[in-house]
Coordinates of C-alpha atoms in Angstrom, one line a residue:
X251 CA -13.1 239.9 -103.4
X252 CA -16.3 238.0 -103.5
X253 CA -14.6 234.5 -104.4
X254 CA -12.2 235.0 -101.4
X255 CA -15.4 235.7 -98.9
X256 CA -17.1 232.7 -100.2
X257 CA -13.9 230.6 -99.7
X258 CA -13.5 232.4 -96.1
X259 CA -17.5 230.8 -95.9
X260 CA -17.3 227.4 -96.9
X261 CA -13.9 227.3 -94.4
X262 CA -16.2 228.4 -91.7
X263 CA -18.6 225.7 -92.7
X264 CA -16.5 223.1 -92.8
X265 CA -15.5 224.1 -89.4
X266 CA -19.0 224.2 -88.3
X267 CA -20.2 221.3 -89.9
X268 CA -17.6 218.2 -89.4
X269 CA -17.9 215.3 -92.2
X270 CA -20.0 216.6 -94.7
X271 CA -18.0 218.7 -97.0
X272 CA -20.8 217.4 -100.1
X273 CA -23.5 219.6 -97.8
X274 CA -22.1 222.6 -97.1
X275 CA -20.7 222.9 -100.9
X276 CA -24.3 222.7 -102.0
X277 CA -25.3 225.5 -99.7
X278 CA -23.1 227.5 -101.4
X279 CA -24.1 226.5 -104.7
X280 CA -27.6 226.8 -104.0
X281 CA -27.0 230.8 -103.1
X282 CA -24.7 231.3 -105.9
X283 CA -27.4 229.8 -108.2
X284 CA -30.2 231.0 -107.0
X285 CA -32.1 228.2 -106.6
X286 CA -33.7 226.1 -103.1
X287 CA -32.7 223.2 -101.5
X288 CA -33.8 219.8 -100.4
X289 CA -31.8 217.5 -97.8
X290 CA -32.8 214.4 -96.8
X291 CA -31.2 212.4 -93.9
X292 CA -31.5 210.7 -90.8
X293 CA -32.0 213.1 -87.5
X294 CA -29.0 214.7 -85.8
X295 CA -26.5 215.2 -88.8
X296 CA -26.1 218.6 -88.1
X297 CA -28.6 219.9 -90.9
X298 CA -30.3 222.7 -88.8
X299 CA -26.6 223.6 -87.3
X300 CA -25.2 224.5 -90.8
X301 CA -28.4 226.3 -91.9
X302 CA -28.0 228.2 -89.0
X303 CA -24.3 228.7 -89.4
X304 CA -24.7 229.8 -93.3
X305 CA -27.3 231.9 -92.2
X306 CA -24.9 233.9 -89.4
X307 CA -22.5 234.0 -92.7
X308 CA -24.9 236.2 -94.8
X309 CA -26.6 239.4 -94.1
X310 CA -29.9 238.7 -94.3
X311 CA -32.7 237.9 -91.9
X312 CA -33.4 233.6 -90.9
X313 CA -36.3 232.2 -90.0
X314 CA -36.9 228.1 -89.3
X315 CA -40.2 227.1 -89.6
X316 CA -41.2 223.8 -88.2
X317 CA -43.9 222.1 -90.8
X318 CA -46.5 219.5 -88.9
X319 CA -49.7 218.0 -90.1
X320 CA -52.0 220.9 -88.7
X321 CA -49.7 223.9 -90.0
X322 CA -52.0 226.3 -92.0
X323 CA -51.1 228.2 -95.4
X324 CA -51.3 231.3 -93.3
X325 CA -48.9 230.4 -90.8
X326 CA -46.0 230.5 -93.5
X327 CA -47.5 233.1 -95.7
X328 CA -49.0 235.8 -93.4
X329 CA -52.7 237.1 -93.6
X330 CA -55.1 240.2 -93.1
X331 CA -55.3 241.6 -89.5
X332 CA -58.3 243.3 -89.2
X333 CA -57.6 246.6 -87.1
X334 CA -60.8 247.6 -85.1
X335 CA -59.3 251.3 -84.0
X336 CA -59.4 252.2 -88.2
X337 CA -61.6 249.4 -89.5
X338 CA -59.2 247.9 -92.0
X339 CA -57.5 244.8 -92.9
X340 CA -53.6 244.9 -92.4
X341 CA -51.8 242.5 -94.2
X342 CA -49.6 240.5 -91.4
X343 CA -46.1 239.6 -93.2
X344 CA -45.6 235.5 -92.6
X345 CA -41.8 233.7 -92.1
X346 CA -41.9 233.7 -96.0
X347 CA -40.8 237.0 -96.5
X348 CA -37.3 236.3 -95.0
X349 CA -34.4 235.5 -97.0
X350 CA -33.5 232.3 -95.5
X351 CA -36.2 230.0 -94.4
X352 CA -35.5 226.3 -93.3
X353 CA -38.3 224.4 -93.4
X354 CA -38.0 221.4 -91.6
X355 CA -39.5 218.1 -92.1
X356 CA -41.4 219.6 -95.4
X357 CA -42.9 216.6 -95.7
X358 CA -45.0 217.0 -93.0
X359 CA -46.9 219.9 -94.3
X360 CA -50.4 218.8 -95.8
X361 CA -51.1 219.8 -99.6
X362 CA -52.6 223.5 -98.6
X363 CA -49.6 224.2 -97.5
X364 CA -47.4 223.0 -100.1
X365 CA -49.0 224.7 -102.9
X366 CA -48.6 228.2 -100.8
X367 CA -44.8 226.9 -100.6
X368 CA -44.6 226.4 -104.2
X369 CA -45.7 229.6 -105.5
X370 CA -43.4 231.4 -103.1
X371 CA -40.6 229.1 -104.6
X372 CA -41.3 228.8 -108.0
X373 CA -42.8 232.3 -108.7
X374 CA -41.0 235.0 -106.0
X375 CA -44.3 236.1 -105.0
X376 CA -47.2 235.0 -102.3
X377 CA -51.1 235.8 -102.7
X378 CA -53.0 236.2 -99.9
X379 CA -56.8 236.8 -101.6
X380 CA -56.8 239.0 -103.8
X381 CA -53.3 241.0 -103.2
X382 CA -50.1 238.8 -104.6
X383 CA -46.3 240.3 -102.2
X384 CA -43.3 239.8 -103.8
X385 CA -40.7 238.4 -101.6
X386 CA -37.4 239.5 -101.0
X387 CA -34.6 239.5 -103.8
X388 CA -32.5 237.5 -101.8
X389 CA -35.0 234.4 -101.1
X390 CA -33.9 231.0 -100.6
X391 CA -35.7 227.8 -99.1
X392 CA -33.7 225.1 -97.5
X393 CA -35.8 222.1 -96.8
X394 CA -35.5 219.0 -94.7
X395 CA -37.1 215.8 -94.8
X396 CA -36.6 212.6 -92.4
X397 CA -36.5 209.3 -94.6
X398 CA -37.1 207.1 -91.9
X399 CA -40.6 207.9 -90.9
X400 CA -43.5 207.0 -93.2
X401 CA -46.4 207.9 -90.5
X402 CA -47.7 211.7 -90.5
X403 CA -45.8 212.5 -93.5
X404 CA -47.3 213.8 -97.0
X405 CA -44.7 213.0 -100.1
X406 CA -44.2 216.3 -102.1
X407 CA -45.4 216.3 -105.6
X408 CA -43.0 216.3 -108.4
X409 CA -44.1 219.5 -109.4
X410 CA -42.5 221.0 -106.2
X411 CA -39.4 218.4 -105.9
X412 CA -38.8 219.9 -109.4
X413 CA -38.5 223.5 -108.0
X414 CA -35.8 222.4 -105.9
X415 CA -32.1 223.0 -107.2
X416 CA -30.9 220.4 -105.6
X417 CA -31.3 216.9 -103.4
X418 CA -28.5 216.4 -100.9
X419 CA -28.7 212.9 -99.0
X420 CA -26.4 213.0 -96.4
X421 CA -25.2 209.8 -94.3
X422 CA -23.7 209.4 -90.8
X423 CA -20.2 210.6 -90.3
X424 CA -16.7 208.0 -90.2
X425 CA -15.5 207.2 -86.8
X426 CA -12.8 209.6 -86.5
X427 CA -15.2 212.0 -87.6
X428 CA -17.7 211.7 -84.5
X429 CA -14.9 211.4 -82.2
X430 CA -14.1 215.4 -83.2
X431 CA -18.0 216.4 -83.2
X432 CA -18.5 214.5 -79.5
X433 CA -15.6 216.8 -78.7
X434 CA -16.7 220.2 -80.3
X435 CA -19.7 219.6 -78.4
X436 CA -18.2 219.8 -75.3
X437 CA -17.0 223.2 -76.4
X438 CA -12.9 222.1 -76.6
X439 CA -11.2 224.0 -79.3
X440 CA -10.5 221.6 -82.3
X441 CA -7.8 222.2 -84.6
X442 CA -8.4 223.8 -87.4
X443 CA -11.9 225.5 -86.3
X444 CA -12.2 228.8 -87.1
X445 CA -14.1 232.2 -86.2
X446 CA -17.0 233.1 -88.6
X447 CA -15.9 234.9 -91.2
X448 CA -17.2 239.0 -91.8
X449 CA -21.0 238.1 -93.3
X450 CA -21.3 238.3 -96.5
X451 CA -23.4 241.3 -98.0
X452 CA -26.1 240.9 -99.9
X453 CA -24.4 242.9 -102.8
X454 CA -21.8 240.8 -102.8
X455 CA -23.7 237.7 -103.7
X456 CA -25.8 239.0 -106.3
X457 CA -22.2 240.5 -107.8
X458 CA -20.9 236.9 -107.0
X459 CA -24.1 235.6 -109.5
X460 CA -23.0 237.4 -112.4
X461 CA -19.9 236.4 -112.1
X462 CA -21.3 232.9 -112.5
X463 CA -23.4 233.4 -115.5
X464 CA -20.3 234.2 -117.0
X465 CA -18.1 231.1 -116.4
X466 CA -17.1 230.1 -119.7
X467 CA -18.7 226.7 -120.9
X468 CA -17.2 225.0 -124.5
X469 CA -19.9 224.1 -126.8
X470 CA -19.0 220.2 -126.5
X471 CA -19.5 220.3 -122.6
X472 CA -22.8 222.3 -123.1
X473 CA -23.6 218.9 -125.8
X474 CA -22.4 216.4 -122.9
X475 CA -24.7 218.5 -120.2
X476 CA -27.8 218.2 -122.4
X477 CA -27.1 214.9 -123.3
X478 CA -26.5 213.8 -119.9
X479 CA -30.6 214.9 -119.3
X480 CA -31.7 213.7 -122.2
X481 CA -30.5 210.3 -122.1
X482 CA -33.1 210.3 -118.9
X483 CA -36.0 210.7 -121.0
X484 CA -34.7 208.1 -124.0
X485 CA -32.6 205.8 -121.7
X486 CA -33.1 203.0 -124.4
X487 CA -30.6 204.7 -126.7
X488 CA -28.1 203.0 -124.0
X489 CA -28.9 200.6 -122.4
X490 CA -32.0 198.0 -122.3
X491 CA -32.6 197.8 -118.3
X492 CA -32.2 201.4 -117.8
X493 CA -35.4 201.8 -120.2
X494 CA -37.2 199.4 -117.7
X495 CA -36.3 201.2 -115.3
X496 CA -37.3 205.0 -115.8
X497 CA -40.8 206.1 -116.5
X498 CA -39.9 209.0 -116.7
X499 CA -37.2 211.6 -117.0
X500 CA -36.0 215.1 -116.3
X501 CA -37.5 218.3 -117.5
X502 CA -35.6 221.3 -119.1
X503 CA -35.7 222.8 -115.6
X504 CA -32.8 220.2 -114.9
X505 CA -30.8 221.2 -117.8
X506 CA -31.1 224.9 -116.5
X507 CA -30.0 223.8 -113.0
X508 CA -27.4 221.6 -114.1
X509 CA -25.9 224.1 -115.9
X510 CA -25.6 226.8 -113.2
X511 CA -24.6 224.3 -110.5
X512 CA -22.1 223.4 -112.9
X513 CA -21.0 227.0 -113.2
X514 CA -21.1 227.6 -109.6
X515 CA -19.2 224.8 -108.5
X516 CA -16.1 225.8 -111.2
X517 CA -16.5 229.3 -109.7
X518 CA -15.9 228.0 -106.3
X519 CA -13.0 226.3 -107.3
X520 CA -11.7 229.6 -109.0
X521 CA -12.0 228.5 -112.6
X522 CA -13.2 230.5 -115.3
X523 CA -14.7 227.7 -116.9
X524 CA -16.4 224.4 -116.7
X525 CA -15.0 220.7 -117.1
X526 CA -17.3 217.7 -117.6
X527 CA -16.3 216.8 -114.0
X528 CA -18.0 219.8 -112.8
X529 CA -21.1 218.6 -114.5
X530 CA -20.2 214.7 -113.5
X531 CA -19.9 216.7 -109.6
X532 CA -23.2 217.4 -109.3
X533 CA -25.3 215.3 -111.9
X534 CA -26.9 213.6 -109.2
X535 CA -27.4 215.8 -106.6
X536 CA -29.2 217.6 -109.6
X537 CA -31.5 215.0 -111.3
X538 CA -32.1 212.4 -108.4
X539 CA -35.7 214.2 -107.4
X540 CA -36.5 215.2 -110.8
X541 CA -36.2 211.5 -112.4
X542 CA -39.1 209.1 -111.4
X543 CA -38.7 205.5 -111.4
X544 CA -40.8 202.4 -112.6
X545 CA -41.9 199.6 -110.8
X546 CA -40.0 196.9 -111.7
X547 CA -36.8 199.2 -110.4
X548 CA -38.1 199.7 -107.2
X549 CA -39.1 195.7 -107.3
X550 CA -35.2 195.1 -108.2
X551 CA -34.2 197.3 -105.1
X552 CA -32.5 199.8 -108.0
X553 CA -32.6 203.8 -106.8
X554 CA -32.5 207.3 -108.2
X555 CA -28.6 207.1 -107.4
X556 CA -27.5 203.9 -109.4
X557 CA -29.7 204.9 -112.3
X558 CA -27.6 208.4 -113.0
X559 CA -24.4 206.6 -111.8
X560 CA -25.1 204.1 -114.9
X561 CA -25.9 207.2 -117.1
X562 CA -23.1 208.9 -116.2
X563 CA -20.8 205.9 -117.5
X564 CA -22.9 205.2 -120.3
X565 CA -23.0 208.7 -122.0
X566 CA -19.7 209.9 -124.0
X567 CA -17.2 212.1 -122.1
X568 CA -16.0 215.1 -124.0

């Protein structure tokens, strides 16, 4: 039952969110893993609209907050209210303690900020002096970041990019492609577009996360999963430029996502196990934020992208 509502979800999506099937597959495998999110892309590419949309598709509450330079670690984590009538502090709950939070442009957020973010992603919890909240079982951050502008932007430190499950780049749609989103703006009824689905309950996706955990994976794809992260880390063992190229590789937190993305994605699909092209399927989307390159790659114009695509041919398929 819970395979069908998240097929009748990623229809709706799809419907939603024209020309970037890649996307809206990785906002269901970032629910179904249980991990966050990070998209980076050029404005207007619909990345609020299918938050938004995945959002309407779960029961759960939404909230967008819009990071800028002179955002405060309060104003995303809450704080005490003092309450003259009784003479107390109450605590006042922040946008954290929803289940789905976009926060947009992430990179805009000074370092305060950012470390508040990264305890609430990496440990569940928030601490606001000397009282830590746990957040909400169902608690997943979908980030955005704008490539294009340098000015007024803070990069995030690895130790947060490695929170997130994912990095989706997205790109601007084909031709044919914009011609149907010009029209769905307009509000004309495209073929194929479809009413949202019943919203998923949050029962349903935690059953949907077992169910995950125990997609079957063969003990020579689990060899070719942790060999695909550890050739990051000795990229010598294959080939000579790729050693010049990494400083340095991904941590065992990429192994651990890897895998569950890999069993999310075969779950999708309605398999009850996992093929190396699962693992191939989201190997990049996976590793690209987690990997950091040398100087002499970024000298030779070589990126995050061309490094795993050379791993990925490189490393023995099962």
């Amino acid at each position: 039952m819970a395979a069908e509502q998240f097929q009748a979800l990623r229809t709706y999506l799809n419907s939603q969110v024209l020309g970037q099937p890649e996307f809206t597959e990785g906002l269901l495998i970032a629910i179904l893993a249980d991990g966050h999110l990070l998209v980076e892309g050029p404005p207007g590419l619909a990345k609020t609209r299918a938050v938004n949309a995945l959002a309407m598709g779960l029961e759960g509450s939404f909230h967008r907050i819009q990071f800028t330079p002179d955002l405060l670690p309060a104003d995303v984590t809450g704080t005490d209210i003092y309450r003259p009538e009784t003479g107390e502090f109450v605590f006042q709950k922040g946008p954290l303690f929803h289940n789905i939070i976009l926060a947009d442009e992430i990179n805009r957020a000074p370092a305060k900020v950012q470390s508040a973010l990264l305890e609430a992603m990496a440990e569940r919890q928030i601490t606001v002096g000397q009282t830590t909240y746990p957040l909400p079982p169902l608690f997943m951050v979908l980030a955005t970041q704008n490539p294009l502008e340098q000015e007024g932007t803070y990069p995030l430190p690895e130790a947060q990019l490695d929170r997130f499950l994912m990095q989706l780049n997205l790109d601007y749609p084909a031709a044919d492609t914009e011609l149907d989103i010009l029209r769905l703006n307009r509000g004309e009824q495209l073929h194929g577009q479809l009413q949202m689905p019943k919203p998923l309950s949050q029962q349903d996706i935690f059953s949907a996360r077992t169910q995950v955990l125990e997609i079957y994976m063969d003990e020579t794809v689990e060899n070719y999963l942790v060999q695909l992260v550890i050739a990051t880390r000795e990229p010598a063992h294959y080939d000579e430029a790729l050693a010049r190229w990494i400083s340095y590789g991904a941590s065992p937190r990429a192994t651990i996502a890897l895998d569950r993305c890999a069993r999310a994605r075969a779950w999708l699909d309605g398999r009850d196990f996992v093929t190396p092209d699962d693992i191939q399927q989201v190997y990049a989307h996976v590793l690209r934020h987690r990997i950091i390159l040398s100087y002499q790659a970024e000298a030779d114009g070589v990126t995050p992208d061309h490094v795993l695509k050379t791993l990925l041919q490189e490393v023995p398929t099962p």
